[in-house]
Coordinates of C-alpha atoms in Angstrom, one line a residue:
X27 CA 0.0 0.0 0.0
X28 CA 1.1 3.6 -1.1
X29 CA 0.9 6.0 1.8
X30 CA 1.2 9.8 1.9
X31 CA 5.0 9.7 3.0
X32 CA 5.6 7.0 0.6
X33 CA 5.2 10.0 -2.4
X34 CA 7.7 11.9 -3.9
X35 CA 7.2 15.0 -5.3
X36 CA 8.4 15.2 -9.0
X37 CA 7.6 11.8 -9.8
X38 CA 6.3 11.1 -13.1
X39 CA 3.5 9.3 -14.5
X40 CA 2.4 7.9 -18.0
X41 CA -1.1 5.7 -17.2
X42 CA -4.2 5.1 -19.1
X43 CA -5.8 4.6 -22.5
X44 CA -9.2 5.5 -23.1
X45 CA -11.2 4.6 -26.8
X46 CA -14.0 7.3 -27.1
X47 CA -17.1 6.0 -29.0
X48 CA -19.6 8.2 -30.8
X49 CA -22.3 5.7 -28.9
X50 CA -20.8 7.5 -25.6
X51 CA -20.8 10.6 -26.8
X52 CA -24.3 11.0 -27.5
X53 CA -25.3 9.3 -24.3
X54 CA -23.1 11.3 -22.1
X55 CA -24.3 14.2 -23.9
X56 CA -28.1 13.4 -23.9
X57 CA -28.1 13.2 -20.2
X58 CA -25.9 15.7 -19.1
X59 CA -25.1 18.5 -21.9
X60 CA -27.5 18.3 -24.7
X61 CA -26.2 20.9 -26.4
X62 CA -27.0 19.6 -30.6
X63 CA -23.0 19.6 -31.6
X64 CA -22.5 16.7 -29.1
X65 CA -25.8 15.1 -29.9
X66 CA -26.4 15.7 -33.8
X67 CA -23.5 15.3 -37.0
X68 CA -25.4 18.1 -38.7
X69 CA -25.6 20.6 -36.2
X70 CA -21.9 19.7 -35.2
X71 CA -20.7 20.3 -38.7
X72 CA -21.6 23.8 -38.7
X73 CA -19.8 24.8 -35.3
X74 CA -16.4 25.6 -35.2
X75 CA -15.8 21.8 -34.0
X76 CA -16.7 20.8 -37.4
X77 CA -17.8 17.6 -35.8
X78 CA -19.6 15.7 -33.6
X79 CA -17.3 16.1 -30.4
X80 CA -17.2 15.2 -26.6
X81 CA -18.7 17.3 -23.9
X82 CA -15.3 18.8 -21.7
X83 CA -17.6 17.1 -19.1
X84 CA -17.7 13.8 -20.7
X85 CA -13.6 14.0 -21.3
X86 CA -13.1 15.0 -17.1
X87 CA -15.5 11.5 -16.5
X88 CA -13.0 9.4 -19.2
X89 CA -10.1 11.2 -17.5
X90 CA -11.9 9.7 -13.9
X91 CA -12.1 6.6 -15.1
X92 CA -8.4 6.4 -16.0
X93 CA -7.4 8.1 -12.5
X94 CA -9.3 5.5 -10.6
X95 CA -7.8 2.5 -12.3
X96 CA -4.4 3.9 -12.3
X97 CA -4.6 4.3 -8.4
X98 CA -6.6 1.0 -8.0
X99 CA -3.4 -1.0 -10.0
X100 CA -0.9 0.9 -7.6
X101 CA -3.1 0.4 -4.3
X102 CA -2.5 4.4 -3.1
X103 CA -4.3 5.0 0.2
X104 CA -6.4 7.3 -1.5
X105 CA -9.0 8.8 0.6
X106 CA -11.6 11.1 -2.6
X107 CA -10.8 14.6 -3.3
X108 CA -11.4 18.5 -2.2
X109 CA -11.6 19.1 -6.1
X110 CA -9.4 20.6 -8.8
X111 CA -8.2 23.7 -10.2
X112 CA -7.2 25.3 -13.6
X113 CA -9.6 23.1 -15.5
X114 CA -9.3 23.3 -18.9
X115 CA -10.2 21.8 -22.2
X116 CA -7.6 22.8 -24.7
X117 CA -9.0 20.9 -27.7
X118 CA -11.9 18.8 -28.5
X119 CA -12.1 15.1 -28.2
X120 CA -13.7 13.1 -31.1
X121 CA -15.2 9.9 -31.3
X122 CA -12.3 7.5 -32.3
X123 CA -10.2 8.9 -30.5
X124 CA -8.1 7.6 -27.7
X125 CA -6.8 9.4 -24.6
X126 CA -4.1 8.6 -22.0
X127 CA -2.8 10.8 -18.7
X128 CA 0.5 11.9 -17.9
X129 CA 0.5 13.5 -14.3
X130 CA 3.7 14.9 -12.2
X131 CA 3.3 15.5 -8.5
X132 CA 4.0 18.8 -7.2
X133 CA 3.5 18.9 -3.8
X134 CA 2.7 16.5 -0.9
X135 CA 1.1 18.6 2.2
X136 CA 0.4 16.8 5.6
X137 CA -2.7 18.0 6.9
X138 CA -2.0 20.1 9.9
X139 CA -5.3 19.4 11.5
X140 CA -5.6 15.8 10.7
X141 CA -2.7 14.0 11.3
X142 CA -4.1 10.5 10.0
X143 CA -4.4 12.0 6.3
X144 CA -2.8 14.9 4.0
X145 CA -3.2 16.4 0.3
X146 CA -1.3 15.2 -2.7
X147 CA -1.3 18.1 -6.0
X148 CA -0.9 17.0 -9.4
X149 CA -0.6 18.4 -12.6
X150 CA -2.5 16.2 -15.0
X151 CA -2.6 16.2 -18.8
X152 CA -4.7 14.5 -20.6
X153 CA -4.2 13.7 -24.6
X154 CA -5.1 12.0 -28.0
X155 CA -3.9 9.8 -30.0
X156 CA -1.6 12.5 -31.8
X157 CA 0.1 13.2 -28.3
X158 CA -1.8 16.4 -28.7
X159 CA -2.8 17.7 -25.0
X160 CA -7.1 17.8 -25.0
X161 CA -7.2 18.5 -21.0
X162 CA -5.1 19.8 -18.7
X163 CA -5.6 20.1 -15.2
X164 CA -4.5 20.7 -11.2
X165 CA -5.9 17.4 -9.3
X166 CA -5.7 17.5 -5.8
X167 CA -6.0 13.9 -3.7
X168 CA -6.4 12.9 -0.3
X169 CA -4.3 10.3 1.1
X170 CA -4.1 8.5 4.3
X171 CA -0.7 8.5 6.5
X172 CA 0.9 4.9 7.4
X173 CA -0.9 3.7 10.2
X174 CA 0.9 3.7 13.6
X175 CA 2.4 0.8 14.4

């Protein structure tokens, strides 16, 4: 198990791979932004996407997904998050395309008023098959300490 002292800051991560359908697309988007380029070719085609594309939301709940497995696989004591800052969506994401992560940690804080947990900041980037960057963002996690012997 990964605890909070057992991180480094600087460390370097390459993790994921994510295959965007167009049958995901249009779901994601017809429940939670149904704005008409993410749910209809022809309206797309006339935006400045010039496609159908991805809600940004859609691409932060792929990005999740990859977060969570990547932690899962390295068993981190993760304890949820506060949130993020500096979200943003720096190109659109397409069906057929795929996305990966590349995250380096910048700080590790202790929490002064919880000794049994502390923060871990990341800068994440997220990109597409063309190593072209699609999201980039500041993650903040919660991690647990080692437990006292």
């Amino acid at each position: 198990m990964k605890y909070l002292e057992d991180m480094v800051v600087g460390t370097k991560a390459a993790f994921g791979r994510y295959e965007v359908t167009r049958e995901e697309v249009v779901d994601f988007a017809a429940k939670y932004d149904p704005q008409p380029f993410h749910l209809d070719d022809e309206a797309a085609a006339k935006t400045h996407f010039g496609r159908l594309s991805a809600s940004g939301w859609h691409t932060c709940a792929m990005t999740m997904r990859m977060l969570v497995e990547n932690l899962t696989g390295e068993n981190h004591a993760g304890l949820g998050s506060p949130g993020l800052d500096g979200l943003r969506w720096l190109k659109p994401v397409y069906p057929g395309d795929t996305l990966r992560c590349e995250s380096e940690l910048k700080e590790v804080r202790p929490s002064r008023s919880r000794p049994e947990m502390g923060s871990i900041h990341s800068e994440l980037t997220v990109f597409n098959q063309h190593d072209e960057p699609v999201l980039r963002m500041n993650s903040i996690g919660l991690m647990a300490t080692r437990p006292k012997e």
